[in-house]
Tab-separated table of C-alpha atoms in Angstrom:
chain	number	residue	atom	x	y	z
J	23	UNK	CA	32.727	-82.724	26.556
J	24	UNK	CA	31.918	-82.912	30.084
J	25	UNK	CA	28.998	-85.094	31.490
J	26	UNK	CA	27.457	-85.473	35.042
J	27	UNK	CA	25.843	-88.892	35.405
J	28	UNK	CA	23.314	-89.237	38.159
J	29	UNK	CA	22.335	-92.682	38.761
J	30	UNK	CA	21.992	-94.621	42.007
J	31	UNK	CA	22.445	-98.039	40.819
J	32	UNK	CA	26.104	-98.742	40.939
J	33	UNK	CA	26.397	-101.121	38.271
J	34	UNK	CA	24.477	-99.079	35.816
J	35	UNK	CA	26.396	-95.844	36.702
J	36	UNK	CA	29.744	-97.349	36.226
J	37	UNK	CA	28.811	-99.034	33.157
J	38	UNK	CA	27.780	-95.564	31.763
J	39	UNK	CA	30.577	-93.595	33.033
J	40	UNK	CA	33.051	-96.278	31.772
J	41	UNK	CA	31.404	-96.454	28.220
J	42	UNK	CA	31.546	-92.448	28.031
J	43	UNK	CA	34.972	-92.320	29.263
J	44	UNK	CA	36.087	-94.996	26.354
J	45	UNK	CA	34.400	-92.678	23.876
J	46	UNK	CA	36.455	-89.712	24.948
J	47	UNK	CA	33.977	-88.082	27.541
J	48	UNK	CA	35.227	-86.335	30.599
J	49	UNK	CA	32.728	-87.446	33.009
J	50	UNK	CA	31.525	-87.427	36.926
J	51	UNK	CA	29.313	-89.894	38.539
J	52	UNK	CA	27.241	-89.610	41.636
J	53	UNK	CA	24.430	-91.719	43.295
J	54	UNK	CA	21.850	-89.388	44.825
J	55	UNK	CA	19.931	-86.526	43.596
J	56	UNK	CA	21.302	-84.303	46.279
J	57	UNK	CA	24.718	-84.886	45.261
J	58	UNK	CA	23.990	-84.531	41.454
J	59	UNK	CA	22.100	-81.024	42.033
J	60	UNK	CA	24.953	-79.839	44.099
J	61	UNK	CA	27.589	-80.783	41.150
J	62	UNK	CA	24.954	-79.321	38.443
J	63	UNK	CA	24.904	-75.966	40.114
J	64	UNK	CA	28.500	-75.899	41.470
J	65	UNK	CA	30.208	-77.206	38.477
J	66	UNK	CA	30.220	-76.874	34.474
J	67	UNK	CA	28.964	-79.486	32.538
J	68	UNK	CA	28.216	-79.759	28.808
J	69	UNK	CA	25.381	-82.404	29.387
J	70	UNK	CA	23.538	-84.279	32.440
J	71	UNK	CA	22.342	-87.696	32.407
J	72	UNK	CA	19.925	-88.237	35.236
J	73	UNK	CA	17.987	-91.131	36.255
J	74	UNK	CA	14.329	-90.651	37.189
J	75	UNK	CA	14.034	-92.786	40.185
J	76	UNK	CA	16.804	-91.498	42.646
J	77	UNK	CA	16.744	-91.549	46.680
J	78	UNK	CA	15.806	-88.583	48.388
J	79	UNK	CA	15.702	-85.888	45.660
J	80	UNK	CA	14.295	-87.523	42.522
J	81	UNK	CA	15.104	-86.887	38.870
J	82	UNK	CA	12.060	-84.362	38.456
J	83	UNK	CA	12.832	-82.429	41.502
J	84	UNK	CA	16.625	-82.421	40.515
J	85	UNK	CA	15.876	-81.170	36.852
J	86	UNK	CA	13.628	-78.557	38.299
J	87	UNK	CA	15.997	-77.267	40.751
J	88	UNK	CA	18.509	-77.246	38.435
J	89	UNK	CA	17.027	-75.332	35.887
J	90	UNK	CA	15.544	-72.637	38.500
J	91	UNK	CA	19.219	-72.348	39.670
J	92	UNK	CA	20.169	-71.530	36.048
J	93	UNK	CA	21.630	-74.813	34.769
J	94	UNK	CA	21.559	-74.510	30.986
J	95	UNK	CA	23.228	-77.922	30.110
J	96	UNK	CA	21.209	-80.257	28.088
J	97	UNK	CA	19.546	-82.960	30.224
J	98	UNK	CA	18.865	-86.561	29.293
J	99	UNK	CA	16.557	-88.395	31.878
J	100	UNK	CA	16.654	-92.298	31.997
J	101	UNK	CA	13.560	-94.050	33.192
J	102	UNK	CA	12.305	-97.623	33.733
J	103	UNK	CA	8.775	-96.156	33.434
J	104	UNK	CA	6.775	-96.569	30.079
J	105	UNK	CA	3.880	-94.285	31.106
J	106	UNK	CA	3.663	-91.326	28.515
J	107	UNK	CA	2.490	-89.103	31.302
J	108	UNK	CA	5.602	-89.619	33.225
J	109	UNK	CA	7.731	-88.720	30.380
J	110	UNK	CA	5.753	-85.766	29.676
J	111	UNK	CA	6.323	-84.498	33.514
J	112	UNK	CA	9.949	-84.933	32.901
J	113	UNK	CA	10.155	-82.986	29.792
J	114	UNK	CA	8.029	-80.253	31.239
J	115	UNK	CA	10.325	-80.265	34.229
J	116	UNK	CA	13.241	-79.171	31.853
J	117	UNK	CA	14.549	-82.555	30.480
J	118	UNK	CA	15.622	-82.465	26.833
J	119	UNK	CA	15.284	-86.060	25.996
J	120	UNK	CA	14.004	-89.218	27.433
J	121	UNK	CA	15.668	-92.598	27.172
J	122	UNK	CA	13.694	-95.968	28.584
J	123	UNK	CA	15.694	-98.587	30.513
J	124	UNK	CA	17.265	-101.011	29.486
J	125	UNK	CA	19.226	-99.024	26.977
J	126	UNK	CA	22.100	-99.474	24.786
J	127	UNK	CA	25.118	-97.469	25.082
J	128	UNK	CA	25.238	-96.510	21.262
J	129	UNK	CA	21.825	-95.288	21.777
J	130	UNK	CA	22.814	-93.280	24.707
J	131	UNK	CA	25.886	-91.805	22.791
J	132	UNK	CA	23.721	-90.990	19.755
J	133	UNK	CA	21.267	-88.955	22.124
J	134	UNK	CA	24.182	-87.018	23.756
J	135	UNK	CA	25.272	-86.048	20.217
J	136	UNK	CA	21.915	-85.134	19.256
J	137	UNK	CA	21.448	-82.903	22.303
J	138	UNK	CA	24.934	-81.148	21.751
J	139	UNK	CA	23.824	-80.104	18.529
J	140	UNK	CA	20.894	-78.285	19.716
J	141	UNK	CA	21.338	-74.362	20.391
J	142	UNK	CA	22.475	-73.748	23.980
J	143	UNK	CA	19.625	-72.797	26.362
J	144	UNK	CA	21.151	-69.634	26.763
J	145	UNK	CA	20.497	-68.760	23.227
J	146	UNK	CA	16.940	-69.956	23.428
J	147	UNK	CA	13.928	-67.718	24.292
J	148	UNK	CA	12.831	-68.832	27.957
J	149	UNK	CA	10.525	-66.235	28.865
J	150	UNK	CA	7.551	-65.032	27.187
J	151	UNK	CA	5.397	-61.733	28.215
J	152	UNK	CA	1.969	-60.701	26.747
J	153	UNK	CA	0.470	-57.769	28.621
J	154	UNK	CA	-0.116	-58.862	32.200
J	155	UNK	CA	0.881	-62.536	31.388
J	156	UNK	CA	4.375	-63.776	31.747
J	157	UNK	CA	5.460	-67.344	31.210
J	158	UNK	CA	8.897	-68.574	32.339
J	159	UNK	CA	10.035	-71.943	30.979
J	160	UNK	CA	12.973	-72.412	33.176
J	161	UNK	CA	10.904	-72.136	36.414
J	162	UNK	CA	7.982	-73.868	34.859
J	163	UNK	CA	5.786	-70.826	35.993
J	164	UNK	CA	3.145	-68.854	34.756
J	165	UNK	CA	1.889	-65.423	36.344
J	166	UNK	CA	-0.858	-62.772	35.876
J	167	UNK	CA	0.119	-59.307	37.120
J	168	UNK	CA	2.822	-60.926	39.080
J	169	UNK	CA	0.504	-63.642	40.765
J	170	UNK	CA	1.647	-67.180	39.908
J	171	UNK	CA	-1.207	-69.143	38.359
J	172	UNK	CA	-2.021	-72.619	39.369
J	173	UNK	CA	-2.136	-74.408	35.834
J	174	UNK	CA	-2.490	-78.100	35.188
J	175	UNK	CA	0.230	-79.270	32.735
J	176	UNK	CA	-2.321	-79.336	30.022
J	177	UNK	CA	-3.198	-75.694	30.756
J	178	UNK	CA	0.489	-74.755	30.986
J	179	UNK	CA	1.020	-76.171	27.563
J	180	UNK	CA	-1.974	-74.491	26.130
J	181	UNK	CA	-0.914	-71.154	27.512
J	182	UNK	CA	2.644	-72.053	25.903
J	183	UNK	CA	1.454	-72.347	22.638
J	184	UNK	CA	-0.763	-69.225	22.605
J	185	UNK	CA	2.228	-67.044	23.924
J	186	UNK	CA	4.336	-68.164	21.644
J	187	UNK	CA	2.072	-66.828	18.974
J	188	UNK	CA	0.543	-63.971	21.200
J	189	UNK	CA	-1.440	-61.621	18.807
J	190	UNK	CA	-2.056	-64.468	16.223
J	191	UNK	CA	-4.536	-66.770	15.907
J	192	UNK	CA	-4.047	-70.464	16.876
J	193	UNK	CA	-6.013	-72.880	15.055
J	194	UNK	CA	-7.513	-76.021	16.805
J	195	UNK	CA	-5.551	-78.355	14.602
J	196	UNK	CA	-2.242	-76.560	15.799
J	197	UNK	CA	-3.431	-77.035	19.643
J	198	UNK	CA	-4.253	-80.756	18.893
J	199	UNK	CA	-0.682	-81.316	17.601
J	200	UNK	CA	1.312	-79.125	19.710
J	201	UNK	CA	-0.312	-79.898	23.088
J	202	UNK	CA	-1.747	-83.472	22.545
J	203	UNK	CA	0.496	-84.682	19.663
J	204	UNK	CA	-2.419	-85.587	17.618
J	205	UNK	CA	-2.002	-85.603	13.646
J	206	UNK	CA	-5.665	-85.875	13.347
J	207	UNK	CA	-8.878	-84.078	14.561
J	208	UNK	CA	-10.660	-86.346	17.194
J	209	UNK	CA	-14.347	-85.612	17.406
J	210	UNK	CA	-14.150	-84.580	21.176
J	211	UNK	CA	-14.423	-81.186	22.764
J	212	UNK	CA	-10.963	-81.738	24.472
J	213	UNK	CA	-9.741	-78.258	23.264
J	214	UNK	CA	-12.763	-76.301	24.186
J	215	UNK	CA	-12.947	-77.833	27.678
J	216	UNK	CA	-9.356	-77.012	28.676
J	217	UNK	CA	-9.456	-73.666	27.148
J	218	UNK	CA	-12.496	-72.990	28.831
J	219	UNK	CA	-10.702	-73.582	32.034
J	220	UNK	CA	-7.701	-71.885	31.028
J	221	UNK	CA	-9.655	-68.690	30.037
J	222	UNK	CA	-11.134	-68.398	33.600
J	223	UNK	CA	-7.684	-68.571	34.996
J	224	UNK	CA	-6.204	-65.470	32.874
J	225	UNK	CA	-9.144	-63.395	33.150
J	226	UNK	CA	-8.791	-59.618	34.506
J	227	UNK	CA	-11.772	-58.498	36.390
J	228	UNK	CA	-15.227	-60.385	36.091
J	229	UNK	CA	-15.591	-60.157	32.170
J	230	UNK	CA	-12.105	-59.381	30.395
J	231	UNK	CA	-10.507	-62.623	29.359
J	232	UNK	CA	-7.013	-62.170	27.819
J	233	UNK	CA	-8.011	-65.426	25.564
J	234	UNK	CA	-10.512	-64.753	22.582
J	235	UNK	CA	-12.287	-66.977	20.484
J	236	UNK	CA	-11.810	-66.298	16.576
J	237	UNK	CA	-14.927	-67.891	15.226
J	238	UNK	CA	-14.276	-70.382	12.619
J	239	UNK	CA	-10.591	-70.229	12.937
J	240	UNK	CA	-9.307	-70.736	16.763
J	241	UNK	CA	-8.132	-68.690	19.674
J	242	UNK	CA	-5.988	-65.622	20.098
J	243	UNK	CA	-4.214	-64.386	23.257
J	244	UNK	CA	-4.581	-60.611	23.197
């Protein structure tokens, strides 16, 4: 298994590379986002380990650019940031897993084995279409009639759930679980508020919204 390591801290980079090499991995280690992106696009790797904070091109930019260029290898992102929103941003950019610093080599190896067991990205559906709507998970881009939509991260995740279930009713509970990761029903209008904003952005004409409310059940994308 060939692994690209992109880490600007020389000590951490050497420690990870040595540890993986001792476990039988073939590694290449670089210290900047630009060098990492060049290697990821120009060479073949089975997995990438990318630090979030890199000089110049940071980890988020590297992952987005790599995915846009067609890189399908699973990506594990390393971060010292504990903010949930930061982690979500990395996953939405195209990372497959997150590992917080400091971390143990044993856990990194376990996560590498886990992502290696997942289906290759080439075998997973990455584009969804529903009438005039198109969602590209690799480019992290949604469009309506060919025009790119300006969506917030939450609106993007809402639309993704709806498009994965196009033509079928998606309940409020499903949205709370898949978008907000709530396993309970909070007494707020968070779903309704964000759905109203999304509906206004996927409207054709003055009155034709592509998202309809199914009273008593949830929402459906036409």
